[in-house]
Short mmCIF file of C-alpha atoms in Angstrom, two decimals:
data_model
loop_
_atom_site.label_atom_id
_atom_site.label_comp_id
_atom_site.label_asym_id
_atom_site.label_seq_id
_atom_site.Cartn_x
_atom_site.Cartn_y
_atom_site.Cartn_z
CA MET Y 17 326.75 77.58 105.75
CA LYS Y 18 327.75 81.04 106.82
CA THR Y 19 325.38 83.04 109.14
CA MET Y 20 323.93 86.27 107.84
CA PRO Y 21 325.16 89.05 110.17
CA SER Y 22 322.53 90.60 112.37
CA PRO Y 23 321.59 94.18 111.51
CA ASP Y 24 321.59 95.13 115.25
CA ASN Y 25 325.11 93.81 115.63
CA LEU Y 26 326.28 95.70 112.49
CA LEU Y 27 324.79 98.92 113.86
CA ALA Y 28 326.49 98.32 117.29
CA PHE Y 29 329.86 97.84 115.42
CA ASP Y 30 329.18 101.06 113.26
CA ALA Y 31 328.66 103.03 116.47
CA LEU Y 32 331.82 101.68 117.98
CA ALA Y 33 333.80 102.50 114.78
CA ARG Y 34 332.56 106.03 114.78
CA ALA Y 35 332.85 106.65 118.53
CA GLY Y 36 336.15 104.97 119.21
CA SER Y 37 335.20 103.44 122.48
CA PHE Y 38 332.55 101.12 124.00
CA THR Y 39 331.38 103.84 126.38
CA ALA Y 40 331.05 106.41 123.67
CA ALA Y 41 329.28 103.93 121.35
CA ALA Y 42 326.88 103.16 124.15
CA ASP Y 43 326.05 106.90 124.38
CA LEU Y 44 325.34 107.02 120.75
CA LEU Y 45 322.95 104.08 120.89
CA ASP Y 46 321.50 105.13 124.27
CA CYS Y 47 322.18 101.70 125.80
CA HIS Y 48 324.72 100.08 128.25
CA LYS Y 49 328.24 99.47 126.99
CA SER Y 50 328.02 95.85 127.89
CA LEU Y 51 325.21 95.47 125.21
CA VAL Y 52 327.58 97.06 122.70
CA SER Y 53 330.33 94.70 123.70
CA ALA Y 54 328.12 91.63 123.47
CA ARG Y 55 326.77 92.57 120.04
CA VAL Y 56 330.20 93.17 118.60
CA LYS Y 57 331.30 89.76 119.96
CA GLU Y 58 328.29 88.14 118.37
CA LEU Y 59 329.09 89.87 115.09
CA GLU Y 60 332.66 88.49 115.16
CA ARG Y 61 331.17 85.00 115.74
CA GLU Y 62 328.76 85.41 112.87
CA LEU Y 63 331.54 86.60 110.43
CA GLY Y 64 334.23 84.30 111.74
CA ALA Y 65 336.65 87.07 112.11
CA THR Y 66 338.15 89.38 114.72
CA LEU Y 67 337.00 92.95 114.00
CA VAL Y 68 338.18 94.81 117.14
CA LEU Y 69 341.41 94.76 119.09
CA ARG Y 70 340.66 95.47 122.73
CA SER Y 71 342.94 96.58 125.59
CA THR Y 72 342.37 98.25 128.93
CA ARG Y 73 343.21 101.66 127.48
CA ARG Y 74 342.21 101.68 123.84
CA MET Y 75 340.26 99.98 121.02
CA ALA Y 76 341.43 99.54 117.44
CA LEU Y 77 339.81 98.00 114.34
CA THR Y 78 341.50 95.03 112.62
CA GLU Y 79 341.93 94.90 108.82
CA ALA Y 80 338.67 93.01 108.71
CA GLY Y 81 336.99 95.66 110.81
CA GLU Y 82 338.29 98.39 108.57
CA ARG Y 83 336.84 96.61 105.53
CA LEU Y 84 333.49 96.07 107.23
CA ARG Y 85 333.25 99.70 108.46
CA PRO Y 86 331.88 101.37 105.22
CA HIS Y 87 329.31 98.58 104.80
CA ALA Y 88 327.97 99.07 108.38
CA ALA Y 89 327.88 102.79 107.81
CA ARG Y 90 325.79 102.21 104.67
CA LEU Y 91 323.40 99.97 106.62
CA ARG Y 92 322.96 102.83 109.12
CA GLU Y 93 322.20 105.27 106.33
CA THR Y 94 319.74 102.80 104.65
CA MET Y 95 317.96 102.34 108.01
CA ALA Y 96 317.68 106.08 108.52
CA GLN Y 97 316.32 106.49 105.00
CA ALA Y 98 313.76 103.70 105.56
CA ARG Y 99 312.59 105.46 108.75
CA MET Y 100 312.26 108.80 106.91
CA ALA Y 101 310.33 107.13 104.04
CA VAL Y 102 307.81 105.50 106.42
CA ASP Y 103 307.58 108.69 108.49
CA GLN Y 104 306.74 110.55 105.30
CA THR Y 105 303.92 108.14 104.32
CA GLN Y 106 302.45 108.45 107.79
CA SER Y 107 302.39 112.32 107.57
CA ASP Y 108 301.88 113.00 103.84
CA LEU Y 109 298.44 113.81 102.49
CA ALA Y 110 299.38 112.69 98.95
CA GLY Y 111 299.74 109.55 96.78
CA PRO Y 112 297.33 106.70 95.85
CA LEU Y 113 294.23 105.52 97.66
CA THR Y 114 292.24 102.68 96.10
CA VAL Y 115 288.59 102.24 97.11
CA SER Y 116 286.04 99.56 96.06
CA THR Y 117 282.25 99.49 96.26
CA THR Y 118 279.13 98.28 94.53
CA SER Y 119 277.79 99.92 91.42
CA SER Y 120 274.82 101.55 92.96
CA LEU Y 121 276.87 102.91 95.96
CA ALA Y 122 279.44 104.15 93.48
CA GLN Y 123 277.04 105.99 91.28
CA TYR Y 124 274.77 107.47 93.92
CA VAL Y 125 276.95 107.91 96.99
CA LEU Y 126 280.61 107.36 96.86
CA GLY Y 127 281.50 108.67 93.36
CA PRO Y 128 280.32 112.28 94.03
CA ILE Y 129 282.05 112.25 97.50
CA LEU Y 130 285.42 111.11 95.94
CA SER Y 131 285.09 113.76 93.34
CA GLU Y 132 284.68 116.38 95.95
CA MET Y 133 287.62 114.96 97.98
CA ALA Y 134 289.89 115.13 94.88
CA SER Y 135 289.14 118.72 94.56
CA VAL Y 136 289.88 119.43 98.21
CA HIS Y 137 293.04 117.36 98.32
CA PRO Y 138 294.57 117.45 94.80
CA ALA Y 139 297.68 115.58 95.91
CA LEU Y 140 295.76 112.44 96.42
CA ARG Y 141 295.30 110.00 93.60
CA LEU Y 142 291.99 108.36 94.15
CA SER Y 143 291.00 105.19 92.30
CA LEU Y 144 287.39 103.84 92.58
CA GLN Y 145 286.83 100.22 91.61
CA VAL Y 146 283.27 99.32 90.95
CA ASN Y 147 282.71 95.60 91.78
CA ASN Y 148 279.62 93.81 93.09
CA ARG Y 149 281.81 90.90 94.02
CA VAL Y 150 282.73 90.49 97.74
CA GLN Y 151 286.25 91.77 98.10
CA ASP Y 152 288.75 91.44 100.81
CA PRO Y 153 290.86 94.70 101.21
CA VAL Y 154 293.92 92.65 102.27
CA ALA Y 155 293.84 89.96 99.65
CA ASP Y 156 292.76 92.38 96.76
CA VAL Y 157 295.22 95.13 97.85
CA LEU Y 158 292.59 97.80 98.56
CA ASP Y 159 292.77 100.64 100.97
CA PHE Y 160 288.97 100.82 101.56
CA CYS Y 161 285.76 99.00 100.72
CA LEU Y 162 282.32 100.59 101.15
CA ARG Y 163 280.00 97.60 101.51
CA SER Y 164 276.69 96.56 103.04
CA ALA Y 165 276.66 94.05 105.75
CA ARG Y 166 274.48 91.83 103.48
CA SER Y 167 277.40 91.46 100.95
CA HIS Y 168 280.56 91.85 103.16
CA LYS Y 169 281.92 89.94 106.00
CA VAL Y 170 283.53 92.28 108.52
CA GLY Y 171 284.33 89.90 111.34
CA ASP Y 172 287.92 89.23 110.15
CA GLU Y 173 290.49 90.35 112.77
CA SER Y 174 292.64 91.78 109.96
CA LEU Y 175 289.94 94.20 109.04
CA ALA Y 176 288.49 97.23 110.65
CA ALA Y 177 284.87 98.11 109.98
CA ARG Y 178 283.39 101.45 110.64
CA LEU Y 179 279.53 102.00 110.43
CA ALA Y 180 278.85 104.56 107.68
CA GLY Y 181 275.04 104.53 107.89
CA TYR Y 182 271.95 102.54 106.88
CA ALA Y 183 270.55 101.82 103.53
CA SER Y 184 266.85 101.05 103.09
CA GLU Y 185 264.93 99.41 100.25
CA ASN Y 186 261.31 99.93 99.06
CA LEU Y 187 258.97 99.38 96.18
CA TYR Y 188 258.96 101.87 93.27
CA ALA Y 189 257.30 102.16 89.83
CA SER Y 190 256.90 104.87 87.27
CA PRO Y 191 253.69 106.98 87.28
CA ALA Y 192 253.03 105.79 83.73
CA TYR Y 193 253.03 102.13 84.76
CA LEU Y 194 250.75 102.81 87.77
CA ALA Y 195 248.31 104.74 85.58
CA ARG Y 196 247.97 101.80 83.14
CA HIS Y 197 247.36 99.18 85.83
CA PRO Y 198 244.92 98.47 88.66
CA PRO Y 199 245.61 100.45 91.90
CA ILE Y 200 247.61 98.90 94.57
CA ARG Y 201 246.07 99.53 98.02
CA GLN Y 202 247.29 96.40 99.94
CA PRO Y 203 250.19 93.92 99.52
CA ALA Y 204 247.98 91.19 98.02
CA ASP Y 205 247.30 93.58 95.02
CA LEU Y 206 250.95 92.96 94.02
CA GLU Y 207 250.06 89.47 92.78
CA THR Y 208 248.39 90.92 89.71
CA HIS Y 209 251.24 93.28 88.78
CA ARG Y 210 254.49 92.89 86.99
CA LEU Y 211 257.31 92.73 89.38
CA LEU Y 212 261.01 93.04 88.48
CA VAL Y 213 262.81 91.15 91.16
CA MET Y 214 265.62 88.79 91.94
CA GLU Y 215 264.78 85.04 91.90
CA ALA Y 216 265.29 84.80 95.68
CA ASP Y 217 262.42 87.31 96.13
CA GLN Y 218 260.10 84.97 94.19
CA ASP Y 219 261.03 82.01 96.34
CA GLN Y 220 260.79 83.76 99.73
CA GLY Y 221 258.14 86.29 98.98
CA LEU Y 222 258.46 90.05 99.42
CA ARG Y 223 259.32 91.08 102.99
CA LEU Y 224 257.03 93.94 103.97
CA MET Y 225 256.69 95.68 107.33
CA ARG Y 226 254.16 98.07 108.80
CA GLY Y 227 254.47 98.86 112.49
CA GLU Y 228 254.75 95.63 114.40
CA LEU Y 229 253.57 93.50 111.44
CA LEU Y 230 255.93 91.61 109.19
CA LEU Y 231 254.47 90.08 106.04
CA ARG Y 232 255.86 87.71 103.49
CA GLN Y 233 253.86 88.50 100.39
CA PRO Y 234 253.87 85.81 97.73
CA ILE Y 235 254.42 87.16 94.22
CA GLN Y 236 254.44 85.90 90.62
CA ALA Y 237 257.24 87.43 88.66
CA GLN Y 238 257.75 87.06 84.98
CA LEU Y 239 261.18 88.54 84.73
CA TYR Y 240 264.03 87.88 87.22
CA LEU Y 241 266.84 90.41 87.27
CA ASP Y 242 269.85 90.21 89.44
CA HIS Y 243 271.33 93.32 87.87
CA TYR Y 244 270.34 96.32 90.03
CA PRO Y 245 270.87 99.18 87.53
CA LEU Y 246 268.84 97.31 84.89
CA ARG Y 247 265.95 96.86 87.25
CA ALA Y 248 266.02 100.60 87.93
CA GLU Y 249 266.12 101.45 84.28
CA LEU Y 250 263.17 99.17 83.42
CA ALA Y 251 261.12 100.55 86.26
CA LEU Y 252 261.88 104.11 85.03
CA SER Y 253 260.72 102.99 81.55
CA GLY Y 254 257.36 101.84 82.86
CA HIS Y 255 258.07 98.04 82.66
CA GLY Y 256 256.95 97.15 86.19
CA ILE Y 257 257.41 97.43 89.97
CA THR Y 258 260.83 96.85 91.55
CA LEU Y 259 262.80 97.04 94.88
CA LEU Y 260 265.18 100.04 94.96
CA ALA Y 261 267.36 101.36 97.59
CA ASP Y 262 266.01 104.75 98.77
CA TYR Y 263 269.32 106.48 98.30
CA THR Y 264 269.16 105.74 94.55
CA VAL Y 265 265.63 107.26 93.85
CA GLN Y 266 265.63 110.76 95.40
CA ARG Y 267 266.22 112.63 92.10
CA HIS Y 268 263.72 110.44 90.29
CA LEU Y 269 261.04 111.18 92.91
CA GLU Y 270 261.74 114.94 92.67
CA ARG Y 271 261.38 114.84 88.86
CA GLY Y 272 258.21 112.75 89.09
CA GLU Y 273 259.84 109.90 87.28
CA LEU Y 274 259.16 107.37 90.01
CA ALA Y 275 256.46 106.93 92.76
CA ARG Y 276 256.55 104.91 95.93
CA VAL Y 277 254.33 101.82 95.86
CA LEU Y 278 252.54 100.97 99.16
CA PRO Y 279 254.08 103.87 101.10
CA ASP Y 280 252.58 102.63 104.38
CA TRP Y 281 254.60 99.43 103.99
CA HIS Y 282 258.39 99.21 104.30
CA CYS Y 283 260.80 96.56 102.92
CA ASP Y 284 264.33 96.04 104.19
CA TYR Y 285 267.18 98.00 105.55
CA TRP Y 286 270.74 97.10 106.34
CA PRO Y 287 273.99 98.79 107.62
CA ILE Y 288 276.68 100.14 105.36
CA TYR Y 289 280.36 99.85 106.55
CA LEU Y 290 283.61 101.34 105.48
CA VAL Y 291 286.05 98.48 105.73
CA HIS Y 292 289.78 98.72 105.64
CA PRO Y 293 292.84 96.73 106.75
CA PHE Y 294 293.53 96.93 110.52
CA ARG Y 295 296.40 99.31 110.93
CA THR Y 296 297.63 101.33 113.98
CA PRO Y 297 298.59 103.94 113.95
CA LEU Y 298 296.64 105.12 110.97
CA SER Y 299 298.57 107.24 108.43
CA ARG Y 300 297.40 110.84 107.99
CA LYS Y 301 296.14 109.87 104.46
CA TYR Y 302 293.89 107.08 105.96
CA GLN Y 303 292.54 109.19 108.80
CA THR Y 304 291.75 112.15 106.46
CA PHE Y 305 289.92 109.83 104.10
CA ILE Y 306 287.80 108.37 106.97
CA ASP Y 307 287.07 111.73 108.48
CA PHE Y 308 286.03 113.13 104.93
CA VAL Y 309 283.99 110.21 103.71
CA LEU Y 310 282.09 108.79 106.67
CA PRO Y 311 279.87 111.93 107.56
CA ARG Y 312 279.14 112.49 103.80
CA VAL Y 313 278.19 108.86 103.15
CA ALA Y 314 275.82 108.99 106.35
CA ALA Y 315 274.34 112.10 104.91
CA ALA Y 316 273.61 110.47 101.54
CA LEU Y 317 271.87 107.52 103.16
CA PRO Y 318 268.27 108.33 104.33
CA ASP Y 319 267.82 106.56 107.66
CA ASN Y 320 264.44 105.06 107.61
CA ARG Y 321 264.98 102.54 110.49
CA ALA Y 322 262.40 104.28 112.74
CA ASP Y 323 259.77 103.78 110.05
CA GLN Y 324 260.53 100.09 109.68
CA ALA Y 325 260.89 99.16 113.33
CA GLY Y 326 258.83 96.19 114.76
CA ARG Y 327 258.80 92.68 113.76
CA ALA Y 328 256.64 90.92 116.43
CA SER Y 329 253.94 89.41 114.14
CA ILE Y 330 254.45 87.44 110.96
CA THR Y 331 251.81 86.68 108.37
CA ARG Y 332 251.64 85.29 104.97
#
């Protein structure tokens, strides 16, 4: 079985054919002439043919060397084009960028930001994939994922995770629902109300915090909903009380469509990360995306951690 010639050896031969001597070829390649000589000898061994006739005064190519010469030159040109192509992708602010996130983050946070970015950088082709399934940017061929720490593992060494901000979640209902039902002054009052929650919330109880007090409030739910947008829609329509991320409700609060339930009590909060394949150095397109998106995501996420600090005492 014949050995495939080494690209480095072919490039050394090309330099020798162009320069006419080992010394001049070494100058072209910025290396010692002994390295050029060794690589040409290795190429001859790989191909099983004499390529160069050597003497103390001159060097000449054999018939095999002359036939190989244009192929070696094309390899050099291909390598140069490859370098130019990679350099262009590193410096260009154009072309495709594919981003994935959850439905609520897409609707309330990332979608408007990407729309703004498309206007500022029209040469970019931005693609937003909305998927509540945990995705791996490497395996799923994505440039970026905007995910919460609750739904995305970021410890993989092949991934880089940048903190974008914190999301918080609290209880909300429509004023119409609250007007039709008994007032809610303390967490225990929730037991007589209709709650639109996930099944896990029923099993574990609602996690409520006030100062240093952490409470697991038992609830009796009639309808379990794992679909976040549907829970929000039903709450807006007056069908019950539900947990919503604070970044999703601001406009509804301003319009009087939703009201905070038990405002002295806080529910959960969690970090949001911008996750991408670990690459260094970052291309200009990647770095521009990060610099544009991160501060805007942080501004869109109300940081209520100070309100929710303290977990020393647990009651039920």
